[in-house]
CSV table of C-alpha atoms in Angstrom, one decimal:
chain,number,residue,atom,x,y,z
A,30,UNK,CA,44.6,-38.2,47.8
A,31,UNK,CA,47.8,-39.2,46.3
A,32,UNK,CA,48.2,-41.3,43.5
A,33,UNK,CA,45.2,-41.4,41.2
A,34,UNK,CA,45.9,-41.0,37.4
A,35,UNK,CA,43.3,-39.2,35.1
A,36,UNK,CA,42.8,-40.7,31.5
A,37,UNK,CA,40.6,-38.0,29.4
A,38,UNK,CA,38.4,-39.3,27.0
A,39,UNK,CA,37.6,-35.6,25.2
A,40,UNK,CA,41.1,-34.2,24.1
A,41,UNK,CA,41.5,-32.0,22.3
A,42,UNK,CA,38.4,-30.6,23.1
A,43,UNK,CA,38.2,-27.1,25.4
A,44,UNK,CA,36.4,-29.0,28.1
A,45,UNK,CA,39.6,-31.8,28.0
A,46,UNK,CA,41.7,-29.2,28.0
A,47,UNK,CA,39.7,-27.3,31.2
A,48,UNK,CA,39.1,-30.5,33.6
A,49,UNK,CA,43.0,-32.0,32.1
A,50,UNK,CA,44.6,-29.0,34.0
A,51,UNK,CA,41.9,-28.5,37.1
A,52,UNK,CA,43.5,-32.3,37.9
A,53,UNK,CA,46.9,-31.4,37.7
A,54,UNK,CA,46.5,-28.3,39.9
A,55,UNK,CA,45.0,-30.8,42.7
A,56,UNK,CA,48.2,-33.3,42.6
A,57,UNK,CA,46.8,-35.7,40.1
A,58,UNK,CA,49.0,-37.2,37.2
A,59,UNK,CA,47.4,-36.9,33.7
A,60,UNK,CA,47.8,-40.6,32.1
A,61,UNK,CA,50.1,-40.1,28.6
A,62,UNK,CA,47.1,-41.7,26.9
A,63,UNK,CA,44.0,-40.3,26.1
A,64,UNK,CA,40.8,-41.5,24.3
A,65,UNK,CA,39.2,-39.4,21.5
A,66,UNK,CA,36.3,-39.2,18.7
A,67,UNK,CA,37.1,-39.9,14.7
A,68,UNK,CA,39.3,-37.8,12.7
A,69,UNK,CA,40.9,-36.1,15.7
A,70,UNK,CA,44.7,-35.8,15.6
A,71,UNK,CA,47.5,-38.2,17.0
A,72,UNK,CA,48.8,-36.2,19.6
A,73,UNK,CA,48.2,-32.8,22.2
A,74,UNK,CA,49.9,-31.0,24.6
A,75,UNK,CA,48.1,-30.3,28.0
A,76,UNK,CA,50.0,-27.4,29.3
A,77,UNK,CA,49.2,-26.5,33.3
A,78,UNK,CA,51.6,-23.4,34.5
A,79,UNK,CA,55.1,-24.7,33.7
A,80,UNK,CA,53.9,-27.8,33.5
A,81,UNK,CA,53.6,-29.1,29.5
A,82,UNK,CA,53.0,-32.8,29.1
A,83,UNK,CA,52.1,-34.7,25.3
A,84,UNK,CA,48.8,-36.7,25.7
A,85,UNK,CA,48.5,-39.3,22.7
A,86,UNK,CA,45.0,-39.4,21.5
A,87,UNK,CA,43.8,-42.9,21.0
A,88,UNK,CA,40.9,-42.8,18.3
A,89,UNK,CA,38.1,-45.5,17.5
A,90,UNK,CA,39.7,-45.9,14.1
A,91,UNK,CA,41.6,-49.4,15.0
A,92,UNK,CA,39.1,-51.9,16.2
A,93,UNK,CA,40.2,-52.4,19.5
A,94,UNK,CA,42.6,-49.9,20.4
A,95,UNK,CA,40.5,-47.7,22.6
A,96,UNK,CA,40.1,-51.1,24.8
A,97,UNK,CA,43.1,-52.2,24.8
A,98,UNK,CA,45.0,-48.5,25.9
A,99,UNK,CA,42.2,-48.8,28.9
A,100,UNK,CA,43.4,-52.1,30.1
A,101,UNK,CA,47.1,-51.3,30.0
A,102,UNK,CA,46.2,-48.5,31.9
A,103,UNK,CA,44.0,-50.6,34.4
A,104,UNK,CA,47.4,-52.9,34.4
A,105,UNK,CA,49.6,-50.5,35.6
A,106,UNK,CA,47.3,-48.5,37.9
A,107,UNK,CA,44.5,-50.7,39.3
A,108,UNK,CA,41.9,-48.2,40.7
A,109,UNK,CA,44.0,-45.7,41.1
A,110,UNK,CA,42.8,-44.7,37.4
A,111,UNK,CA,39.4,-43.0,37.1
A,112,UNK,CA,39.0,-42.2,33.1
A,113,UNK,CA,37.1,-39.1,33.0
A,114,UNK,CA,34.5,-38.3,29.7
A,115,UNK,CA,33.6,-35.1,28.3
A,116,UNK,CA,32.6,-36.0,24.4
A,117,UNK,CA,29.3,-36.1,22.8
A,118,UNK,CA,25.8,-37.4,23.5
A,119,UNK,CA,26.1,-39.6,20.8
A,120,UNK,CA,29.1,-41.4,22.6
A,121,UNK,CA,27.6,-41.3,25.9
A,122,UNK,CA,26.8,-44.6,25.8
A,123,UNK,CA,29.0,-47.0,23.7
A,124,UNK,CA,32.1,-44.7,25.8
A,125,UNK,CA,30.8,-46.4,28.7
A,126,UNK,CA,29.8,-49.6,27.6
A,127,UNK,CA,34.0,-49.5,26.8
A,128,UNK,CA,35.2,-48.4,30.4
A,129,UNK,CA,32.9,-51.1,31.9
A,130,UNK,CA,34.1,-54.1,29.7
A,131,UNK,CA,37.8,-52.7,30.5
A,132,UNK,CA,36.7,-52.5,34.4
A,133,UNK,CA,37.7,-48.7,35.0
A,134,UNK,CA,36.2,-46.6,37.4
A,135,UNK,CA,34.8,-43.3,35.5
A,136,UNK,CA,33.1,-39.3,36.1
A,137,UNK,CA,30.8,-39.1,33.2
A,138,UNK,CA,30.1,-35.6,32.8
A,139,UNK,CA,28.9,-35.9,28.8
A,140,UNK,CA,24.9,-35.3,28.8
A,141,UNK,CA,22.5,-37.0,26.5
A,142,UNK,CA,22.6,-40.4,25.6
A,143,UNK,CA,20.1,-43.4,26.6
A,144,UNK,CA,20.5,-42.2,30.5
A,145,UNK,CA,18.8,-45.4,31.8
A,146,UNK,CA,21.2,-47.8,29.6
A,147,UNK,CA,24.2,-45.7,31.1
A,148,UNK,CA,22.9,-46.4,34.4
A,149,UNK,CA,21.8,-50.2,34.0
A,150,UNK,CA,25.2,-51.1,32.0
A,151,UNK,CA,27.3,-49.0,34.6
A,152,UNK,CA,25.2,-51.0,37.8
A,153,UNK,CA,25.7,-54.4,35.9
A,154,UNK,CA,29.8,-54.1,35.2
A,155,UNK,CA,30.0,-53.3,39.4
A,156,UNK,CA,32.6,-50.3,38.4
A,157,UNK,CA,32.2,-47.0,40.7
A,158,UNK,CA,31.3,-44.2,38.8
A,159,UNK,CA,29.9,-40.3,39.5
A,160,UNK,CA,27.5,-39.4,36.7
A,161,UNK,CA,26.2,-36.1,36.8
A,162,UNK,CA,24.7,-33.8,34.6
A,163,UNK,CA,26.5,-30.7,35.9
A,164,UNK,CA,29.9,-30.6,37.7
A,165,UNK,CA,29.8,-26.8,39.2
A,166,UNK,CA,29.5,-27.0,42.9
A,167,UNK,CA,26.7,-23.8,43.6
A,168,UNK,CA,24.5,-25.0,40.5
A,169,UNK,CA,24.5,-28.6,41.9
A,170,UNK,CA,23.5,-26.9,45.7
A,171,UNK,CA,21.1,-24.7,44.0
A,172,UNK,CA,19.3,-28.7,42.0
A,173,UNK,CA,19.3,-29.8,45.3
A,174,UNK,CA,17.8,-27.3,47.3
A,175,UNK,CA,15.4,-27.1,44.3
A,176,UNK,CA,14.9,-31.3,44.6
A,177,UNK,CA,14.1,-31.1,48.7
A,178,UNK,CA,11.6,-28.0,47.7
A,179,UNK,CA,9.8,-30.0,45.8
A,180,UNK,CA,9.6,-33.0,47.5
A,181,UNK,CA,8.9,-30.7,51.1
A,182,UNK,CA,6.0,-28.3,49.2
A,183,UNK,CA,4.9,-30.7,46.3
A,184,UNK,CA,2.4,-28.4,44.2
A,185,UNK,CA,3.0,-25.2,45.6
A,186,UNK,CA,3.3,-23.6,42.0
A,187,UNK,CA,0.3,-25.2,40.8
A,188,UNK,CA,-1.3,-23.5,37.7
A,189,UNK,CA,2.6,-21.2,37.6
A,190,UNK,CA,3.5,-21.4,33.8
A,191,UNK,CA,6.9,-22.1,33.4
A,192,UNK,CA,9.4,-20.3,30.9
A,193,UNK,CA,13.2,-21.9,30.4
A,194,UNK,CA,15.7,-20.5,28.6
A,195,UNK,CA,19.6,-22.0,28.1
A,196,UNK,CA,22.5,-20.7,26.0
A,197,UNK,CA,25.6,-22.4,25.7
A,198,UNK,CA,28.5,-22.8,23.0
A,199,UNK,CA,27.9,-23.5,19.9
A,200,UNK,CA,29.5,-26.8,19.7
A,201,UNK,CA,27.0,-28.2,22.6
A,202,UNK,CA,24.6,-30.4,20.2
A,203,UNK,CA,21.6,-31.1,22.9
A,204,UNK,CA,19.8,-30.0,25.7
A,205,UNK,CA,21.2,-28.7,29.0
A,206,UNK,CA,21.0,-32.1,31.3
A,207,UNK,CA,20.7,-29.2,34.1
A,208,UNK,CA,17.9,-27.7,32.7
A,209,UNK,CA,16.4,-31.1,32.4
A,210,UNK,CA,17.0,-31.9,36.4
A,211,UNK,CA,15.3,-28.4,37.3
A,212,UNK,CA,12.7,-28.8,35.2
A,213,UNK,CA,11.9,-32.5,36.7
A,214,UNK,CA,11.6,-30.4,40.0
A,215,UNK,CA,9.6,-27.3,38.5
A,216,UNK,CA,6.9,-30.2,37.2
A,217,UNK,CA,7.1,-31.6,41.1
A,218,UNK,CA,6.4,-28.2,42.1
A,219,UNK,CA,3.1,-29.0,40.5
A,220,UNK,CA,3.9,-26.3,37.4
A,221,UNK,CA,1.7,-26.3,34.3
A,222,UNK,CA,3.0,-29.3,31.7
A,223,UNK,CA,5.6,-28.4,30.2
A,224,UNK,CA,7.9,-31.0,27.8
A,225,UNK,CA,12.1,-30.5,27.3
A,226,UNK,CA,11.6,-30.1,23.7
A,227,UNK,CA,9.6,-26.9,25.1
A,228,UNK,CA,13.1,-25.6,26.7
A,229,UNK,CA,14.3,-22.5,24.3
A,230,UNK,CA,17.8,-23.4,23.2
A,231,UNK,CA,20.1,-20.3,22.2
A,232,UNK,CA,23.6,-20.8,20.4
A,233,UNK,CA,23.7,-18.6,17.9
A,234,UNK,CA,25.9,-15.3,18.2
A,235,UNK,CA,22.8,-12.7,18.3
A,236,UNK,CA,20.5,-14.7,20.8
A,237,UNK,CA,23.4,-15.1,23.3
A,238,UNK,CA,24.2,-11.4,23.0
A,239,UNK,CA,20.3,-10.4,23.8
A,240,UNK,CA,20.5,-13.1,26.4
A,241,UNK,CA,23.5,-11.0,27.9
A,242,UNK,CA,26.0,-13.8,27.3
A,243,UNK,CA,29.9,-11.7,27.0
A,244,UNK,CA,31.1,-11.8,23.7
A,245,UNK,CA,34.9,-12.8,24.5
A,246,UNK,CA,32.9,-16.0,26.2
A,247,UNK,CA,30.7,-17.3,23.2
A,248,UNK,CA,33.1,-21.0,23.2
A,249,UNK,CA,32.7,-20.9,26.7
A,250,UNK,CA,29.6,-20.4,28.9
A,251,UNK,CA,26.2,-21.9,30.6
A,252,UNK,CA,23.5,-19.2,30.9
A,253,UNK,CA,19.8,-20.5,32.2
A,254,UNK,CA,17.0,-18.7,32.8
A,255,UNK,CA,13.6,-20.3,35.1
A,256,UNK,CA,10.8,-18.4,34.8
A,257,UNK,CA,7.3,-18.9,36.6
A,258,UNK,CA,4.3,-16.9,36.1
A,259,UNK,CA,1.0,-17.2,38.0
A,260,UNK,CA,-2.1,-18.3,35.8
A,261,UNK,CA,-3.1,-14.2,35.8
A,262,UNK,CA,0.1,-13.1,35.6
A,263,UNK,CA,0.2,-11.1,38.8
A,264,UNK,CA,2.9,-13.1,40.0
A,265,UNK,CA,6.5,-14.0,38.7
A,266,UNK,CA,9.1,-15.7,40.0
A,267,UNK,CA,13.0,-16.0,38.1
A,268,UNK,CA,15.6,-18.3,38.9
A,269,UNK,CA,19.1,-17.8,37.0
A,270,UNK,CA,22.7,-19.5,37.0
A,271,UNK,CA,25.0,-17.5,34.9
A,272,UNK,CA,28.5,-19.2,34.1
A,273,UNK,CA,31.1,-17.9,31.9
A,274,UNK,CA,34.2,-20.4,31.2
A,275,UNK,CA,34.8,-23.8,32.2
A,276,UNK,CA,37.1,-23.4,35.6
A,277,UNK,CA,34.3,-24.1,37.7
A,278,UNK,CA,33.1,-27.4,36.0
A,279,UNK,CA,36.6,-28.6,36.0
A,280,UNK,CA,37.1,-28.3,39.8
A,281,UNK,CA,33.9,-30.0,40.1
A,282,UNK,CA,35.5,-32.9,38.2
A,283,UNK,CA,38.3,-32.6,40.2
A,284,UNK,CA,36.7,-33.4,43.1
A,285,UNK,CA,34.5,-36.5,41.6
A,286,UNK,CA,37.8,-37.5,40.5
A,287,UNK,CA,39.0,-38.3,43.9
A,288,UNK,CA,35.5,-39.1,45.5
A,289,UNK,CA,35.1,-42.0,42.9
A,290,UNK,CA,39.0,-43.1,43.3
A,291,UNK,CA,38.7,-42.9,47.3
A,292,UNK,CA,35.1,-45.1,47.4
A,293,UNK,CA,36.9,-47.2,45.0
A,294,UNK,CA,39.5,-48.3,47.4
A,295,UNK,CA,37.7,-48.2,50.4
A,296,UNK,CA,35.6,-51.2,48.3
A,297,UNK,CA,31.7,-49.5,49.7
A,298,UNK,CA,28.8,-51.2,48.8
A,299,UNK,CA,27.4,-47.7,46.8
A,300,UNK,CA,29.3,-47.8,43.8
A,301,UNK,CA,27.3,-45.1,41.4
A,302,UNK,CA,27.0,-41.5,42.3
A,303,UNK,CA,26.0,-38.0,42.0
A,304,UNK,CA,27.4,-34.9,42.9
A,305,UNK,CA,25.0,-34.3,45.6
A,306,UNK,CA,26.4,-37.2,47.1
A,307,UNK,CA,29.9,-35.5,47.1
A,308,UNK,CA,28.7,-32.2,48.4
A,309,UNK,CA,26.7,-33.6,50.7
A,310,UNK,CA,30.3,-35.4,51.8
A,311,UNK,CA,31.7,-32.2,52.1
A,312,UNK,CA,34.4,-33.1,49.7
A,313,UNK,CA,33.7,-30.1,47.4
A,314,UNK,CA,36.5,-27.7,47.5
């Protein structure tokens, strides 16, 4: 789809970095603007095989400057911008409270945050969005397939216990929003109660290492373990998803990228998605 301009709101983090490039490999133009937390600095460079291109980072520190970088960019491309956020939970929210106000379609892929509020705010404004806890396109198959067992065989691990285990980088301050989505299915399944603050978080060097997380990708990686074990413990099943890097989650947002941009000029009545709903399109590459 030709056209659509990517604003990142997450340089100069890895992940902006990661999903900056994965757009300009699929014909995208990266916007010379970028959005970014406190105390980052003014400028970056995004460099894409020969491709190098300066990004300025607009921070929160000016009252209105955030906004106002949105809505020139809104002037100039209309909905050919998507603005694309990988920052903090603690931004989750407030980021999109901004891109609605501004009226710019957006791929939230940040996890945490008041999920509801982003969901009500975002349904108010009348943007199109894809929100999604997880952008890799086997791992969202595998929540689905895990979603329709559920809802086809509700309680067919009734009285399983159920074990989960995540490591990630260090710098990922909460809870695996895909360990949250399979764990709303394990509890469908009819497993024993089990709570997200019960989900075993790793992300210190020795954990991962046990956990049989590579070394050279401790800044970069998504390891979960599932585990369910019959009430006597004659029975065990394991589910896994092992990632290392980001190149997967940035094709992912690749392809929202366009999804959202594409619904957004064909003007549907659905305006808020998932990534089920672009696999199920078949617009995963």
């Amino acid at each position: 789809m030709a056209g659509v301009v990517v604003c990142m709101s997450g340089l100069p983090g890895a992940m902006g970095h990661e999903v900056s490039q994965a757009c300009i490999r699929r014909g995208m133009t990266l916007a010379p603007v970028a959005l970014t937390g406190p105390g980052m600095p003014a400028d970056c460079q995004v460099t894409e095989g020969s491709h190098t291109q300066k990004v300025t980072l607009v921070g929160p520190e000016t009252p209105g400057a955030q906004k106002k970088a949105l809505e020139d960019l809104k002037k100039e491309h209309g909905d050919n911008l998507v603005i694309i956020d990988f920052t903090h939970p603690t931004a989750v929210n407030p980021n999109a409270e901004l891109y609605t106000s501004a009226g710019v379609n957006f791929v939230m892929g940040t996890t945490g945050g008041d999920r509801d509020k982003l969901m009500k705010d975002t349904t108010d404004s009348g943007v199109y969005a894809v929100i999604a806890p997880n952008m890799g396109k086997q791992i969202v198959a595998l929540q689905a397939t895990m979603e329709r067992m559920a809802k086809d065989f509700p309680g067919a691990f009734s009285g399983y216990k159920l074990e989960v285990t995540e490591s990630h980088q260090k710098t990922k301050a909460d809870t695996s929003g895909t360990a949250k989505a399979m764990v709303a299915s394990f509890q469908q399944l009819g497993v024993d109660e089990f709570g997200h603050d019960q989900i075993t978080l790793l992300r210190d060097d020795e954990s991962q290492r046990a956990f049989g997380v590579p070394e050279e990708y401790s800044t970069g990686h998504a390891f979960h373990t599932y585990t369910l074990t019959s009430g006597d413990g004659s029975v065990q099943f394991q589910f896994k998803h092992n990632v290392c890097g980001r190149r997967t989650y940035g094709e992912g947002v690749a392809d929202a990228v366009l999804f959202v941009a594409r619904k957004a000029q064909e003007k549907g009545e659905k305006k808020i998605f998932n990534m089920i709903d672009i696999l199920e399109a078949g617009e995963m590459k």
